[in-house]
Every structure is written in structure tokens, then in C-alpha cells.
Amino acid sequence: MEQVNVTLTETIKVLLDDKKFSTLRDILVTMKPYDIAAIFENLQDEKMPILFRILPKELAAETFVEMDDETQEFLIHGFSDSELKEVVDELFVDDAVDLIEEMPANVVKRILRQADKDMRKQINELLKYPEDSAGSIMTTEFIVLRPDMTAEMAIKRIRRTGVDKETIYTCYVTDANNKLIGITTVKDLLLAEDDELVKSIMEENVISVTTLADQEQVAQMFSNYNFLALPVVDNENRLVGIVTIDDAIDVIQEEATEDIEKMAAVLPSDKPYMKTSIFGLYKKRVPWLLILMLSATFTSAIISSFEAVLANVLILSSFIPMITGSGGNAGSQSSVSVIRALSLGEIQFKSIFLVLWKEFRVSILCGITLAAANFVKLLLFDLHGQENAFMIALVISLTLVGTIIMAKLVGSSLPLLASKVGFDPAVMANPLISTVCDSLSLLIYFGVAKLILHL
Amino acid sequence: MEQVNVTLTETIKVLLDDKKFSTLRDILVTMKPYDIAAIFENLQDEKMPILFRILPKELAAETFVEMDDETQEFLIHGFSDSELKEVVDELFVDDAVDLIEEMPANVVKRILRQADKDMRKQINELLKYPEDSAGSIMTTEFIVLRPDMTAEMAIKRIRRTGVDKETIYTCYVTDANNKLIGITTVKDLLLAEDDELVKSIMEENVISVTTLADQEQVAQMFSNYNFLALPVVDNENRLVGIVTIDDAIDVIQEEATEDIEKMAAVLPSDKPYMKTSIFGLYKKRVPWLLILMLSATFTSAIISSFEAVLANVLILSSFIPMITGSGGNAGSQSSVSVIRALSLGEIQFKSIFLVLWKEFRVSILCGITLAAANFVKLLLFDLHGQENAFMIALVISLTLVGTIIMAKLVGSSLPLLASKVGFDPAVMANPLISTVCDSLSLLIYFGVAKLILHL
């Protein structure tokens, strides 16, 4: 869709300059909120309020939700209180909460002042829940049915109360104490006989989460069970909210990005790349770079402690990057496979021995292949004409086998151990593992060299 | 959920051995297909058919869909034709297609023979579409309405035809030629007046994709627009199917896994880690290991060509891993940020100069920080007492600045260039970039060394 916006943005800028407001409105109402929001982000600040006022009320609110926080904040500053109220009234509670979490205190005050009493209460409820918890991404607007309603009554109720609900398709059946006793869907209600009772239609084995459940786990449940919405209950199993699938998808994307960033030794960010400031990126990247650079002290120490060996056979030093590199790559292959399997819930810590045994066999295959290829390459090219080329080639090739086996075992076990002690496995990925593998592979290298070359 | 299954599996195994079938049935009907499938995968083969026959027909089919292909194939081999027919009849067309794509030819024949004529036709239609296309993940079962129906008629029609549809909540309005002219939702229909006409309720600006659209782009649209389903049309804008959100989520997960694997130089796999054979893992990992090892020839060549320099100041060799390592990490940080932004559609190739300028400024900050920290560290520890320690520390620190800048520019530009020429940016990630960075950083290293140490 991006491509579309880019060209459209130009047209819209022109129409704005020419004050062709009715034309603009005609165009905008044919567009999706996400695309309109993208256009706002490409607009000069002073144009934004003008364009925003052209939007019909509901579309305006839907578009507002899709904007990044800079744009939202800028618009709010330009809003009159009544304009702000119009937007806030149209927001779903969970979107209002997302907004408030991004805004500075003074803006938050203004927003809450415009929200009607009931909404303000709900917002404050939701703000209590910890970040990344089910409570923090749930909405408190959902359809509640009673077990002894008929399908017909249920449908009537949905038609009466559904208009301001984020989703009406999954309905929640609660008893007098507001405890969740079942769920049913509009589909089942529509396909049932008019006089069938909700309690006979509803699914009683409800899967629900508590308000404190981790959002990643919640999102995973959506993809496992194909839910459209998931009920959130308190400790007494009272229904307090629902997580809708659109929010679950956002979480899935977020968590994937977070894992990927951690694997590349970047501190997880909550902002899109292009929206992150230079200093913001710096702060996310430099810590790991420093840690990894300092930890490279070990490799330096190891190498200088073997200076004697190197001085004897200087050529050995020229294969250090190849050996550490191969080790690092082999290690990150294993760690990433394990990390992903962990975050998709395919394996847990208890499978560690299965995993190690698997990785061990794979590493032998990989190690021998690499060593063989490398041995030939060394004798034919790199070491051609070099004195005792054969022995040196042997050293390097044996080192490769050892390094690959070591790297794959380290790479697969570290993330599992991390998950066991409650660390995030993704942090164990790639760079950290390569630093460990670098040191170990050098020890293997020089060990083998001393042994075979009798140094 | 996994944890739950594990313990439950034991109970179920016992009950199976004791032939407590009615108890088993009582337990199973309270469970979700995904969890039942997980239990099957932990069962000995000979037990599977027994447990499967205990399941009620519909639940059996739903569970069957959630199983991995080994389990499915094994069960099918045990099925009588009538048992197979029972399962196939319960499948949604798109699930049937997924199944067939995984099964060997002889099994496919059996399945198709059991499918009724109409379904076989639909299946064969869907099988024509290329893998990873919208056509290959869509279902052909959806609710079609006509523009001049009333809301009441529409609801009646949904109640009559909805039962065997995967989703009824988004309804598609087509004209006499089956061209897609609008969409509406059960919500809108329920909230509308009984006698309102569909054409006045429906949304006319429909976003649809063609059968050949890339599934990744399709999935991205779900997360951008919060769709529950997305219509798929042919070149004449005739409605041929819909993609439902559950399939979109699976695609999002798949694509994230694929990106992560590629970033770690693993060929993308379609199977969960634990289900992949040793040789399967080997085949996915060894190609890149080989390529990267061989490409390390450059680094070796560079180092040996500077043997003179090293011979003079042997200590320089001990910092090679630290320098190449820092370069590799800095490069992969940038590449991963860019790759993720690309696959989330946040940036395109045309922003390359914005990106480079951004990365350049970030890299200067990072480079100077690392160099400073390293300079102090070198003088206080590594080079303590070493002759002309100051000059050597200077060489290494200046090299770091140059390396970080180089690495971040390479790391951010390669993925963008790849996307431009139609390669997968993810493949450009980490390992490939580190190999490039390794060579370049060594050139910087020895260049600076020769310059400052007058070698």
C-alpha cells in the first residue's frame, strides 16, 4: 500500500494548497484509516490540522488511532477542547489507553478531562496493568449474555448494545456474579433455533487468561487456537476484558521484531526505525557493542599468550578470522533455531538433551564437510608451496571440526539455559555466542597446532 | 499450553492402555484441537488410530488439521476409505489443500477419491496457484450477498448457508457477473434496519488482492487494516476466494521465522525444529557455512599479504578478532534494523540516502565511544609495558572508528540494494555482511598501522 500513498500524498498536498476541501473529503472517505494516517505523516505540520478537520468524525478518530505518537501529539496540541472530546468519544477504550501511554503528562491530563466519566474510569483501570500484560492490551467493551437467554433474545441484545463494541462476534456468558461460564459466537447464535437457550449453545470449556498473563503467550494462543478474541479474567474468574485479534497480531509483529533485534545485539525498540532518532539508535546499539568489544579481551589475551606459536608459524594467524568466523556462524545457526523454537513454544528446557544430541550429530556432519573442503582448498591454493603445508592444513581442518562441534553445542545450549534461569533466550543469540565461540575456537586452534606441529 | 499437554499425555496413555474409552472421550471433548493434536504427536504410532476413533467426527477433523504431516500421513494409512471420507468431508477446502500439498502422491490420490465431486473441483482449482500466493492460502467458501437484498434477507441467507463457511462475519456483495462490488459485515447487517438494502449498507471501497499476490504482502495488509478476511479476485475482479485471518497469522509467523533463519545463514525451513531430521538440518545449514568459509579466503589473503607488518608488531595480530568482531556486530545491527523495517513496509529502496545518512551519524557516535573506551583499556591493561603502546593503541582505536562507520554503511545499504534488485534482503544479513566487513576492517587495520607505525 505504501507505494499508493506516496503518489497520492502529492495530489493531496496540491489539493490542500488549492483549498479544494470538498474534493479532498471525497478522496479521503474512500480510503482506509491506515493509509490516511500514512499521508498525515508525510505532511508539513501546519497542514495537518486542516486536513484532519476535513475528515468525517468517525473516520477522523479511526485515522487518529493509526498515527504515530509525534503526529498524534502535534494534532492534540492544535485541537480545541471540543475537537479533542469528539476524537476521544469515538475511541475504543484500549486505543485510548495506548494513546495515553505514549503522551506526555500534560497532554494526558487534557485527554482524561475530555473523556466522559465512565470512560475515564475504564481508562484508569486499564492503566494499572503492567506493560506487556494481557490487562494492558485488553479492551473492556464486549458483549455479555446470560445463560438462560434464548438465541433470539441474545441476537436482539447484540443488535441493541453492539454498536460501540470493538467486536460482537464472540459473546461472553457470565453468571450473576459476573463469573465467566461460557462463550458463544454470533455464528452459533444465528445458526441456532430462535428459542434455543444460550446455555445449550455456549461452549463451556473456555480458555481464558488472567490480567497479568504475558502478552507474548496471549498472542501465541491466538495463533494456536484460531481465536478472534480471548477473554481476560481476574483471580476470581470474573470477566474483566477481552483481547481482540487485531491487538494480538500487533503483539506477534512486535515480539518478532524484538527477538530479531536482540539476536543482532540491539536493545529492543518500541518505535519504527525511521522514527527513531540518531541518539535513540545510538543508545540501543552501543551498549552491546561495548560489552562485546570488551569481552574480546579474552581472544586478544589468548592470542598473545600463544605468540610463541604464531611467531614460529606466522601463517597460522591468517586463518584466525576464517576459524572464528565459521565457529560464530555455526553457533548462531544453532542458537537461532533453538530461540525461535522456544518462542513458538515448540521446545522447552527439559528437551535440552534431545537438542544437544541432535545438534551434536548435525555438527559432526557440518564439521567434516567444512574440514574436507577446507583441506583441499588449503593444499591447492592458500598453502601452495608453503613448507609443511600438509601438517598446517591438517591443523586447520581438525580445528574446524572441533570448532563447529563446540559452536553448535554452545549455540544450542546457551539459549535453553537462559530460558531456564528466566533470561530472554534471544539475548543469548549470535553476538554473545560468537564471542564465547571465538575464545574457545582459538584455544582449540592453538592446542591442535602445538600438538601436531610440536611447538 | 504445552506444559498442560505433557502431563495430560501421560494420563491419556494410561487410560488408553486400560481401554477406558468413554473416560477418554469425556476428557478429549473438553479440549481444543491444537492440544489434542499435540497429544497425538507424543503417542506411539499404534495407539494413534485407537485414540482418533474415539474423537467425535467434527472434533476429529479439526484435530486432524492441527497435526504435523507425519502424524497425518500415518493416520491416513490406517484409515478405511469410509473413515478417510468422514474426515475429508469435514475439512474446509483450504485445509484440504494444505493437507494435500504435504502428502505423497499415492495418499493424495486416496484423499481426492474420497472428496465429493464439488470439493475435488475446488481443491484442484486451488492447487493450481503458486506456493506463497494469495490463491494458495485462500478458501473458496464464503458468504455472497446481492446488492438489492434487505438486511433481513441477508441475515436469513447467512443463517441458511453459513453452517459450512469458515467465516460468516465478512460478507461479499457481487453483481450478476460475480464481480466484487462491495463488502459488509454481520455486525453492520445486525445493526441495520431490517428493510435497509445491502447496497446502502455495504462498503464500496473494497481492498482486495489478486490470486497471485505474495502471501507476505497479504499478511501485512491484515495487520495494517485490521481485517478479519480479505477478498481474492481474478484479473476481471471476479471474486474467487477469501483469505481468513487465522491463515494470515500463520503466514506472519512463518515469514518471521524465515527472516530470522535467513539472518542466521540458515536456509528457510517449513518444519518445526524438533520435527526436522538431522540430515534436514545439515542441508539447511552447511551451504552457507561453506560459502562463508570459502569467502574467508579474502581475509586470510589480506592478513598474509601484510605478514611483514605483523612480523614487525606481532601484538597487532591479537586484536584481529576484536576488530573484525566489532565490525561484524556493528554491521549486523544496522542490517537487521533495515531488513525488519523493509519487511514491515516501513521503508523502501528510495529512502536509501536517508538511511545511509542516519547510519553514518549513528556510526560516528558508536565508533568514537568504542574507540575511546578501547584506547583507555589498551593503555591500562592489554598494552601495559608494551613498547610504543601509545602508537599501537592509537592504531587500534582509529581502526575501530573507521571499521564501525564502514560496517554500519555496508550493513544498512546491502539489504536495501538487495531489495532493489529483487533479492531477499534477509539473506544479506549478518553472516554475509560480517564477511564483507571482516575484509574491509582488516584493510583499514593494516592501512592505519602502516601509516602510523611507519611500517
mmCIF file of N, CA and C in Angstrom, chain B residues 191-250:
data_model
loop_
_atom_site.group_PDB
_atom_site.id
_atom_site.type_symbol
_atom_site.label_atom_id
_atom_site.label_comp_id
_atom_site.label_asym_id
_atom_site.label_seq_id
_atom_site.Cartn_x
_atom_site.Cartn_y
_atom_site.Cartn_z
ATOM 1 N N LEU B 191 -26.894 -4.473 12.914
ATOM 2 C CA LEU B 191 -27.170 -3.156 13.488
ATOM 3 C C LEU B 191 -28.043 -2.312 12.564
ATOM 4 N N ALA B 192 -28.226 -2.778 11.308
ATOM 5 C CA ALA B 192 -29.030 -2.012 10.353
ATOM 6 C C ALA B 192 -30.513 -2.303 10.582
ATOM 7 N N GLU B 193 -31.377 -1.456 9.993
ATOM 8 C CA GLU B 193 -32.829 -1.732 9.999
ATOM 9 C C GLU B 193 -33.094 -2.933 9.107
ATOM 10 N N ASP B 194 -34.121 -3.731 9.477
ATOM 11 C CA ASP B 194 -34.427 -4.940 8.706
ATOM 12 C C ASP B 194 -34.573 -4.659 7.211
ATOM 13 N N ASP B 195 -35.206 -3.513 6.870
ATOM 14 C CA ASP B 195 -35.545 -3.310 5.452
ATOM 15 C C ASP B 195 -34.490 -2.479 4.716
ATOM 16 N N GLU B 196 -33.401 -2.163 5.404
ATOM 17 C CA GLU B 196 -32.329 -1.442 4.712
ATOM 18 C C GLU B 196 -31.741 -2.350 3.638
ATOM 19 N N LEU B 197 -31.322 -1.761 2.508
ATOM 20 C CA LEU B 197 -30.774 -2.569 1.414
ATOM 21 C C LEU B 197 -29.271 -2.774 1.597
ATOM 22 N N VAL B 198 -28.818 -3.967 1.233
ATOM 23 C CA VAL B 198 -27.390 -4.284 1.340
ATOM 24 C C VAL B 198 -26.557 -3.220 0.640
ATOM 25 N N LYS B 199 -27.000 -2.777 -0.535
ATOM 26 C CA LYS B 199 -26.176 -1.826 -1.294
ATOM 27 C C LYS B 199 -25.996 -0.514 -0.546
ATOM 28 N N SER B 200 -26.953 -0.190 0.358
ATOM 29 C CA SER B 200 -26.808 1.059 1.111
ATOM 30 C C SER B 200 -25.980 0.841 2.378
ATOM 31 N N ILE B 201 -25.859 -0.429 2.780
ATOM 32 C CA ILE B 201 -25.070 -0.736 3.987
ATOM 33 C C ILE B 201 -23.619 -1.001 3.624
ATOM 34 N N MET B 202 -23.418 -1.611 2.449
ATOM 35 C CA MET B 202 -22.093 -2.155 2.125
ATOM 36 C C MET B 202 -21.039 -1.058 1.947
ATOM 37 N N GLU B 203 -19.806 -1.439 2.213
ATOM 38 C CA GLU B 203 -18.641 -0.597 1.970
ATOM 39 C C GLU B 203 -18.213 -0.835 0.524
ATOM 40 N N GLU B 204 -18.172 0.248 -0.277
ATOM 41 C CA GLU B 204 -17.912 0.051 -1.713
ATOM 42 C C GLU B 204 -16.428 0.125 -2.049
ATOM 43 N N ASN B 205 -15.657 0.759 -1.172
ATOM 44 C CA ASN B 205 -14.218 0.837 -1.465
ATOM 45 C C ASN B 205 -13.546 -0.394 -0.887
ATOM 46 N N VAL B 206 -13.608 -1.481 -1.641
ATOM 47 C CA VAL B 206 -13.122 -2.753 -1.153
ATOM 48 C C VAL B 206 -11.640 -2.884 -1.459
ATOM 49 N N ILE B 207 -10.870 -3.278 -0.452
ATOM 50 C CA ILE B 207 -9.479 -3.627 -0.716
ATOM 51 C C ILE B 207 -9.421 -5.129 -0.968
ATOM 52 N N SER B 208 -8.904 -5.497 -2.135
ATOM 53 C CA SER B 208 -8.803 -6.922 -2.462
ATOM 54 C C SER B 208 -7.426 -7.184 -3.044
ATOM 55 N N VAL B 209 -7.060 -8.458 -3.139
ATOM 56 C CA VAL B 209 -5.795 -8.818 -3.776
ATOM 57 C C VAL B 209 -6.092 -9.795 -4.905
ATOM 58 N N THR B 210 -5.145 -9.937 -5.824
ATOM 59 C CA THR B 210 -5.335 -10.919 -6.888
ATOM 60 C C THR B 210 -4.773 -12.258 -6.406
ATOM 61 N N THR B 211 -5.162 -13.317 -7.108
ATOM 62 C CA THR B 211 -4.768 -14.667 -6.690
ATOM 63 C C THR B 211 -3.253 -14.825 -6.604
ATOM 64 N N LEU B 212 -2.497 -14.000 -7.357
ATOM 65 C CA LEU B 212 -1.045 -14.186 -7.408
ATOM 66 C C LEU B 212 -0.299 -13.294 -6.417
ATOM 67 N N ALA B 213 -1.037 -12.478 -5.657
ATOM 68 C CA ALA B 213 -0.380 -11.589 -4.688
ATOM 69 C C ALA B 213 0.474 -12.415 -3.728
ATOM 70 N N ASP B 214 1.605 -11.853 -3.281
ATOM 71 C CA ASP B 214 2.509 -12.553 -2.368
ATOM 72 C C ASP B 214 1.885 -12.647 -0.984
ATOM 73 N N GLN B 215 1.947 -13.839 -0.387
ATOM 74 C CA GLN B 215 1.276 -14.057 0.901
ATOM 75 C C GLN B 215 1.822 -13.143 1.998
ATOM 76 N N GLU B 216 3.095 -12.753 1.891
ATOM 77 C CA GLU B 216 3.656 -11.875 2.919
ATOM 78 C C GLU B 216 2.962 -10.516 2.867
ATOM 79 N N GLN B 217 2.765 -10.011 1.628
ATOM 80 C CA GLN B 217 2.081 -8.728 1.460
ATOM 81 C C GLN B 217 0.645 -8.845 1.974
ATOM 82 N N VAL B 218 0.004 -9.968 1.667
ATOM 83 C CA VAL B 218 -1.367 -10.197 2.138
ATOM 84 C C VAL B 218 -1.420 -10.139 3.664
ATOM 85 N N ALA B 219 -0.491 -10.841 4.309
ATOM 86 C CA ALA B 219 -0.488 -10.866 5.782
ATOM 87 C C ALA B 219 -0.281 -9.457 6.333
ATOM 88 N N GLN B 220 0.611 -8.696 5.696
ATOM 89 C CA GLN B 220 0.887 -7.334 6.158
ATOM 90 C C GLN B 220 -0.383 -6.485 6.092
ATOM 91 N N MET B 221 -1.225 -6.731 5.076
ATOM 92 C CA MET B 221 -2.463 -5.955 4.947
ATOM 93 C C MET B 221 -3.396 -6.236 6.118
ATOM 94 N N PHE B 222 -3.418 -7.489 6.575
ATOM 95 C CA PHE B 222 -4.256 -7.810 7.736
ATOM 96 C C PHE B 222 -3.831 -6.980 8.941
ATOM 97 N N SER B 223 -2.510 -6.860 9.148
ATOM 98 C CA SER B 223 -2.080 -6.141 10.352
ATOM 99 C C SER B 223 -2.219 -4.633 10.159
ATOM 100 N N ASN B 224 -2.151 -4.156 8.900
ATOM 101 C CA ASN B 224 -2.348 -2.718 8.673
ATOM 102 C C ASN B 224 -3.810 -2.318 8.831
ATOM 103 N N TYR B 225 -4.701 -3.126 8.269
ATOM 104 C CA TYR B 225 -6.105 -2.709 8.143
ATOM 105 C C TYR B 225 -7.032 -3.391 9.140
ATOM 106 N N ASN B 226 -6.487 -4.251 10.008
ATOM 107 C CA ASN B 226 -7.339 -4.968 10.961
ATOM 108 C C ASN B 226 -8.492 -5.705 10.280
ATOM 109 N N PHE B 227 -8.219 -6.367 9.171
ATOM 110 C CA PHE B 227 -9.248 -7.182 8.511
ATOM 111 C C PHE B 227 -9.466 -8.476 9.270
ATOM 112 N N LEU B 228 -10.652 -9.079 9.117
ATOM 113 C CA LEU B 228 -10.878 -10.453 9.562
ATOM 114 C C LEU B 228 -10.743 -11.394 8.378
ATOM 115 N N ALA B 229 -10.977 -10.851 7.179
ATOM 116 C CA ALA B 229 -10.838 -11.633 5.955
ATOM 117 C C ALA B 229 -10.571 -10.669 4.810
ATOM 118 N N LEU B 230 -9.919 -11.169 3.783
ATOM 119 C CA LEU B 230 -9.530 -10.323 2.647
ATOM 120 C C LEU B 230 -9.963 -11.019 1.357
ATOM 121 N N PRO B 231 -10.743 -10.324 0.517
ATOM 122 C CA PRO B 231 -11.215 -10.966 -0.711
ATOM 123 C C PRO B 231 -10.110 -11.121 -1.754
ATOM 124 N N VAL B 232 -10.140 -12.242 -2.460
ATOM 125 C CA VAL B 232 -9.176 -12.513 -3.523
ATOM 126 C C VAL B 232 -9.928 -12.561 -4.844
ATOM 127 N N VAL B 233 -9.484 -11.769 -5.815
ATOM 128 C CA VAL B 233 -10.195 -11.675 -7.095
ATOM 129 C C VAL B 233 -9.293 -12.088 -8.247
ATOM 130 N N ASP B 234 -9.910 -12.457 -9.376
ATOM 131 C CA ASP B 234 -9.115 -12.763 -10.568
ATOM 132 C C ASP B 234 -8.891 -11.465 -11.354
ATOM 133 N N ASN B 235 -8.321 -11.589 -12.554
ATOM 134 C CA ASN B 235 -7.963 -10.369 -13.282
ATOM 135 C C ASN B 235 -9.178 -9.570 -13.731
ATOM 136 N N GLU B 236 -10.346 -10.241 -13.824
ATOM 137 C CA GLU B 236 -11.572 -9.495 -14.170
ATOM 138 C C GLU B 236 -12.299 -9.040 -12.910
ATOM 139 N N ASN B 237 -11.595 -8.987 -11.759
ATOM 140 C CA ASN B 237 -12.212 -8.567 -10.491
ATOM 141 C C ASN B 237 -13.386 -9.456 -10.101
ATOM 142 N N ARG B 238 -13.394 -10.708 -10.577
ATOM 143 C CA ARG B 238 -14.406 -11.662 -10.108
ATOM 144 C C ARG B 238 -13.900 -12.282 -8.817
ATOM 145 N N LEU B 239 -14.799 -12.377 -7.827
ATOM 146 C CA LEU B 239 -14.427 -12.915 -6.520
ATOM 147 C C LEU B 239 -14.200 -14.425 -6.625
ATOM 148 N N VAL B 240 -12.981 -14.875 -6.289
ATOM 149 C CA VAL B 240 -12.698 -16.312 -6.389
ATOM 150 C C VAL B 240 -12.442 -16.954 -5.028
ATOM 151 N N GLY B 241 -12.152 -16.134 -4.009
ATOM 152 C CA GLY B 241 -11.913 -16.715 -2.689
ATOM 153 C C GLY B 241 -11.658 -15.638 -1.652
ATOM 154 N N ILE B 242 -11.449 -16.082 -0.412
ATOM 155 C CA ILE B 242 -11.083 -15.151 0.654
ATOM 156 C C ILE B 242 -9.944 -15.749 1.484
ATOM 157 N N VAL B 243 -9.080 -14.873 1.984
ATOM 158 C CA VAL B 243 -8.063 -15.296 2.942
ATOM 159 C C VAL B 243 -8.591 -14.928 4.319
ATOM 160 N N THR B 244 -8.600 -15.891 5.242
ATOM 161 C CA THR B 244 -9.103 -15.605 6.584
ATOM 162 C C THR B 244 -7.925 -15.296 7.519
ATOM 163 N N ILE B 245 -8.227 -14.585 8.616
ATOM 164 C CA ILE B 245 -7.183 -14.019 9.464
ATOM 165 C C ILE B 245 -6.328 -15.108 10.115
ATOM 166 N N ASP B 246 -6.933 -16.291 10.385
ATOM 167 C CA ASP B 246 -6.133 -17.348 11.029
ATOM 168 C C ASP B 246 -4.995 -17.774 10.098
ATOM 169 N N ASP B 247 -5.286 -17.830 8.796
ATOM 170 C CA ASP B 247 -4.225 -18.178 7.855
ATOM 171 C C ASP B 247 -3.208 -17.046 7.762
ATOM 172 N N ALA B 248 -3.696 -15.804 7.853
ATOM 173 C CA ALA B 248 -2.782 -14.655 7.799
ATOM 174 C C ALA B 248 -1.797 -14.700 8.962
ATOM 175 N N ILE B 249 -2.294 -15.056 10.147
ATOM 176 C CA ILE B 249 -1.413 -15.131 11.317
ATOM 177 C C ILE B 249 -0.343 -16.190 11.096
ATOM 178 N N ASP B 250 -0.749 -17.351 10.577
ATOM 179 C CA ASP B 250 0.242 -18.399 10.310
ATOM 180 C C ASP B 250 1.321 -17.871 9.375
#
